[in-house]
mmCIF file of C-alpha atoms in Angstrom:
data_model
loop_
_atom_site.group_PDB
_atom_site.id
_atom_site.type_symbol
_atom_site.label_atom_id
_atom_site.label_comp_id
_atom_site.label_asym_id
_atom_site.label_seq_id
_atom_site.Cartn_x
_atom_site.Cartn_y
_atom_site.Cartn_z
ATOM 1 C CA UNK A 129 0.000 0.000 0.000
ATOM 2 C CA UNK A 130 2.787 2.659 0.976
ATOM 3 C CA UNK A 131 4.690 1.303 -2.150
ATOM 4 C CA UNK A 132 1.369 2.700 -4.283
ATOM 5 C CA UNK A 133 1.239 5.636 -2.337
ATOM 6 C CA UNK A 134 4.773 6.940 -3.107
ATOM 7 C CA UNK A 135 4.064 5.876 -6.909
ATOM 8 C CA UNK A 136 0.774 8.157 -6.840
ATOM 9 C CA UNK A 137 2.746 11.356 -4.638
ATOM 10 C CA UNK A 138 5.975 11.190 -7.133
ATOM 11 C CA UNK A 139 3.899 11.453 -9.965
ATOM 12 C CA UNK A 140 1.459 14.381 -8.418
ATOM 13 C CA UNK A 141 4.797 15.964 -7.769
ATOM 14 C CA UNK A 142 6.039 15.405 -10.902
ATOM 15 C CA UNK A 143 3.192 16.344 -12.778
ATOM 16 C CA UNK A 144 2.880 19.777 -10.881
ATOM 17 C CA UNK A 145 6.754 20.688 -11.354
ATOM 18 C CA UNK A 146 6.010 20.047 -15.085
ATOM 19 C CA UNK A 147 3.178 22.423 -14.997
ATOM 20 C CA UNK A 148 4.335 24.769 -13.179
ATOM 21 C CA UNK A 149 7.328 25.537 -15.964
ATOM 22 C CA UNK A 150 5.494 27.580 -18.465
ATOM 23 C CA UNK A 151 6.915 28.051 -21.914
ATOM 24 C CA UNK A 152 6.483 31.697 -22.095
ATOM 25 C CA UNK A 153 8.774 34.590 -20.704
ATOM 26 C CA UNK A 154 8.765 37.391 -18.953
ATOM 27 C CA UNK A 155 10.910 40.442 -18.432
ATOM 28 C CA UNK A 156 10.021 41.719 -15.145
ATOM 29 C CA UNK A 157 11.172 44.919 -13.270
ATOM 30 C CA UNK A 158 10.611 46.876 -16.103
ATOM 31 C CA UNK A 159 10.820 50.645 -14.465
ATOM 32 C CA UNK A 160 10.230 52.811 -17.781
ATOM 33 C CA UNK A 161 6.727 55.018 -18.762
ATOM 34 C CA UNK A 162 4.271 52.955 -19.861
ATOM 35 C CA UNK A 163 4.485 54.936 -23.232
ATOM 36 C CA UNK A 164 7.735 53.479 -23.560
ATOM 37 C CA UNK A 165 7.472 49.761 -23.468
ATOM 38 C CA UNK A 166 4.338 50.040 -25.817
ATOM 39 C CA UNK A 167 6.959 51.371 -28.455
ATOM 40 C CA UNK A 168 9.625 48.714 -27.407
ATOM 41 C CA UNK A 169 7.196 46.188 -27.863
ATOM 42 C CA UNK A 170 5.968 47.224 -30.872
ATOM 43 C CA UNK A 171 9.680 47.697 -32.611
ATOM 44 C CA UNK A 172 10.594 44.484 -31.069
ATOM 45 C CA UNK A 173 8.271 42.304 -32.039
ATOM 46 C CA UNK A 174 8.893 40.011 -35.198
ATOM 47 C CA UNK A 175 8.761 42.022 -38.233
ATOM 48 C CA UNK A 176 7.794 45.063 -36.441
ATOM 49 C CA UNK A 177 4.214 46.609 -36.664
ATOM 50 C CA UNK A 178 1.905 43.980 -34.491
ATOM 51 C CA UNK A 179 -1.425 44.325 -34.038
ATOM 52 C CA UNK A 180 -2.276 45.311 -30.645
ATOM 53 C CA UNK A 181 -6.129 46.008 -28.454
ATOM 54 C CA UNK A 182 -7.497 49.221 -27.597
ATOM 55 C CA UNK A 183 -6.048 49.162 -24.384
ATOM 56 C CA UNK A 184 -2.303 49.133 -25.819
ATOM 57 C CA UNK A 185 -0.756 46.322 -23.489
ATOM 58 C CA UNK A 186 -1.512 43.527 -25.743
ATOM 59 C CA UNK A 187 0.097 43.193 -29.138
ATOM 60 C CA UNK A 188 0.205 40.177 -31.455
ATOM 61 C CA UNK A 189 3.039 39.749 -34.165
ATOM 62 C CA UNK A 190 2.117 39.103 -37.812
ATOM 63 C CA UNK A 191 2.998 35.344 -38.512
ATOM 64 C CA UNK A 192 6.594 34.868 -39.047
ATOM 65 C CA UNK A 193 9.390 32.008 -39.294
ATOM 66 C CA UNK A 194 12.930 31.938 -38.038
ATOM 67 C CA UNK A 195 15.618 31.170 -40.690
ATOM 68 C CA UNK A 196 19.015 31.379 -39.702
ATOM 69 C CA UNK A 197 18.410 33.390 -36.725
ATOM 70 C CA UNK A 198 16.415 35.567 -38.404
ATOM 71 C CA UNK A 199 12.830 36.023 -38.199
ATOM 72 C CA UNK A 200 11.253 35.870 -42.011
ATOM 73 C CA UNK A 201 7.360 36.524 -43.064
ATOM 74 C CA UNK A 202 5.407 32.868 -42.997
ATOM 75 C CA UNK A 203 3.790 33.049 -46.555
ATOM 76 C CA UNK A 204 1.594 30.298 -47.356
ATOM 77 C CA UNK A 205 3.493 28.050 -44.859
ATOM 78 C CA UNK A 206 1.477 25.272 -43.378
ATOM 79 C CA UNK A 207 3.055 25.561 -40.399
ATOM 80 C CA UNK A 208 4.241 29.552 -38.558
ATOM 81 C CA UNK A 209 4.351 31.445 -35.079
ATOM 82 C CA UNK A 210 3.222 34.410 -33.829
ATOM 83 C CA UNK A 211 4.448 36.315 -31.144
ATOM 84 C CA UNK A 212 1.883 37.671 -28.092
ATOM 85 C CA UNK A 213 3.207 40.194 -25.434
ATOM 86 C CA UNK A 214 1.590 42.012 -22.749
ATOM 87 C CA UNK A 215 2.064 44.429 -20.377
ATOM 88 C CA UNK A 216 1.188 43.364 -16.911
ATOM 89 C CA UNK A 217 0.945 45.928 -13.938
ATOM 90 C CA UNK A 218 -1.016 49.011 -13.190
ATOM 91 C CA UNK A 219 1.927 50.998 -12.611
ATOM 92 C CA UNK A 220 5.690 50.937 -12.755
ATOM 93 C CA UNK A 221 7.837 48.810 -12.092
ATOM 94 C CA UNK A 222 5.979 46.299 -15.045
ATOM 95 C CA UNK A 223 6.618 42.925 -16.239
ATOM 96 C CA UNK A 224 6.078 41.743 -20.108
ATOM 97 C CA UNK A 225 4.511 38.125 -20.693
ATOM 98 C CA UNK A 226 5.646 36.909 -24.268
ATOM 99 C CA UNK A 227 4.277 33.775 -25.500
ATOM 100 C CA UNK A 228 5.386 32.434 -29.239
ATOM 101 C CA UNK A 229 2.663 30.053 -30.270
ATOM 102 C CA UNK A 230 2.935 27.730 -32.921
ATOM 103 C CA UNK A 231 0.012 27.291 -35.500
ATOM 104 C CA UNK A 232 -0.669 24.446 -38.008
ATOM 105 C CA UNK A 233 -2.839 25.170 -40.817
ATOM 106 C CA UNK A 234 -5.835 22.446 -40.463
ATOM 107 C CA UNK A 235 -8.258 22.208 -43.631
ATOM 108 C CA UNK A 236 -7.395 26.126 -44.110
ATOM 109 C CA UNK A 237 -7.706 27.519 -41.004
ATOM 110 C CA UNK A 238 -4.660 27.813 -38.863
ATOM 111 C CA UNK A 239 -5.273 26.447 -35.392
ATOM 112 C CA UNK A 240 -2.534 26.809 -32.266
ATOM 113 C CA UNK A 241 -0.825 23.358 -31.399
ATOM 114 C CA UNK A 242 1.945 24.277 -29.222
ATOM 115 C CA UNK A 243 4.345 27.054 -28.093
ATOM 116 C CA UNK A 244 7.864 27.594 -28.490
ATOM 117 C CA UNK A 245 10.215 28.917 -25.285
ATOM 118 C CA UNK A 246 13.182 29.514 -27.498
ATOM 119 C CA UNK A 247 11.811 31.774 -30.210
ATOM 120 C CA UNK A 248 9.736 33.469 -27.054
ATOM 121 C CA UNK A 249 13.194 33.926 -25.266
ATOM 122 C CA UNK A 250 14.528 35.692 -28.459
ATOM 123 C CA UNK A 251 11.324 37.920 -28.883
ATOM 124 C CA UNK A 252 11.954 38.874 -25.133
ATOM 125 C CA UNK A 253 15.582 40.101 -25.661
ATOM 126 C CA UNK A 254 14.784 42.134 -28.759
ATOM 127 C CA UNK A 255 12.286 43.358 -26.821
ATOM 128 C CA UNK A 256 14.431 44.296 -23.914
ATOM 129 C CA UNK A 257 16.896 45.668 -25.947
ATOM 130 C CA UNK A 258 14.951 48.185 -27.397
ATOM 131 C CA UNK A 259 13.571 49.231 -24.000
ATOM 132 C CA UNK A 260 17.591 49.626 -22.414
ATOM 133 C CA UNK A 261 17.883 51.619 -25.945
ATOM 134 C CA UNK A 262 14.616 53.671 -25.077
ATOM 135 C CA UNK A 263 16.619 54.176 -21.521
ATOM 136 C CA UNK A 264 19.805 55.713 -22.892
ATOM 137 C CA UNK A 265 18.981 58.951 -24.055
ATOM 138 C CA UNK A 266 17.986 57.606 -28.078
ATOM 139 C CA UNK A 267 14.665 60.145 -28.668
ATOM 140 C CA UNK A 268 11.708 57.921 -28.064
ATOM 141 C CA UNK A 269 12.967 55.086 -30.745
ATOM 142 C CA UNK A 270 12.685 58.180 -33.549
ATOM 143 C CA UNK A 271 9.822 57.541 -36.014
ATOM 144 C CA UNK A 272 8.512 54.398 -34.843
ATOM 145 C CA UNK A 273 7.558 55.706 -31.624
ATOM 146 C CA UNK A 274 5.834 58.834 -33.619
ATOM 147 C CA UNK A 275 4.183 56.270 -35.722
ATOM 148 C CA UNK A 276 2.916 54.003 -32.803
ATOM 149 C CA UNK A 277 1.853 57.226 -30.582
ATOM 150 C CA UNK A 278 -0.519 58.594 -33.671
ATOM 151 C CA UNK A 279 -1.577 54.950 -34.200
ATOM 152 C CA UNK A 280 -2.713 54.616 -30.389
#
């Protein structure tokens, strides 16, 4: 009977561990305007320009795939990713979620069946870099920020 019990806890334990390790990311800490990190997120996002809701802290990439460690539009592939990121927190300091799902195109429609850490991971540092280059005196990320602020 205890031999069965152990069994049973090991695996609830196991099983728990295994769901408790997400595959997205998040940058946390982030001390910067909130006007800022919009316009990081949206230049760092794959391909730049994502789509994003009416309350600016959710964007969603266009679909994209990575070739040789670069990230490449997904024409007509059966198989792409797109990018999610939002800003959690009602004030500073803030912490980005970024999720890179991976979709399958299923009798024409593409449907998501899985996610990917390791293109997330990269999304997150070009993300973060463009909020420490936001940080260091660079004018609001130039036009892109202009763009974003008259799109918002």
């Amino acid at each position: 009977m205890s031999v069965l019990f152990n069994k049973l806890f090991l695996c609830f334990w196991i099983l728990t561990v295994a769901g408790c390790a997400g595959l997205e990311v998040r940058i946390t800490d982030v001390n910067r305007p909130l006007s800022k990190i919009q316009s990081a997120i949206y230049n760092g996002m794959p391909l730049s320009e994502p789509s994003y809701d009416s309350t600016k802290r959710k964007f969603l990439s266009v679909p994209f795939l990575l070739k040789g460690g670069q990230f490449v539009p997904a024409f007509n592939s059966v198989v792409h990713y797109r990018a999610k990121a939002e800003i959690l927190g009602d004030r500073r300091p803030y912490s980005i979620y970024v999720e890179v799902m991976e979709l399958r195109n299923v009798r024409g429609e593409y449907k998501k069946v899985g996610q990917d850490r390791v293109k997330a991971k990269l999304v997150s540092q070009k993300i973060e870099f463009q909020i420490t280059k936001s940080g260091k005196g660079s004018n609001v990320l130039h036009g892109q920020h202009e763009r974003l602020a008259s799109r918002l």
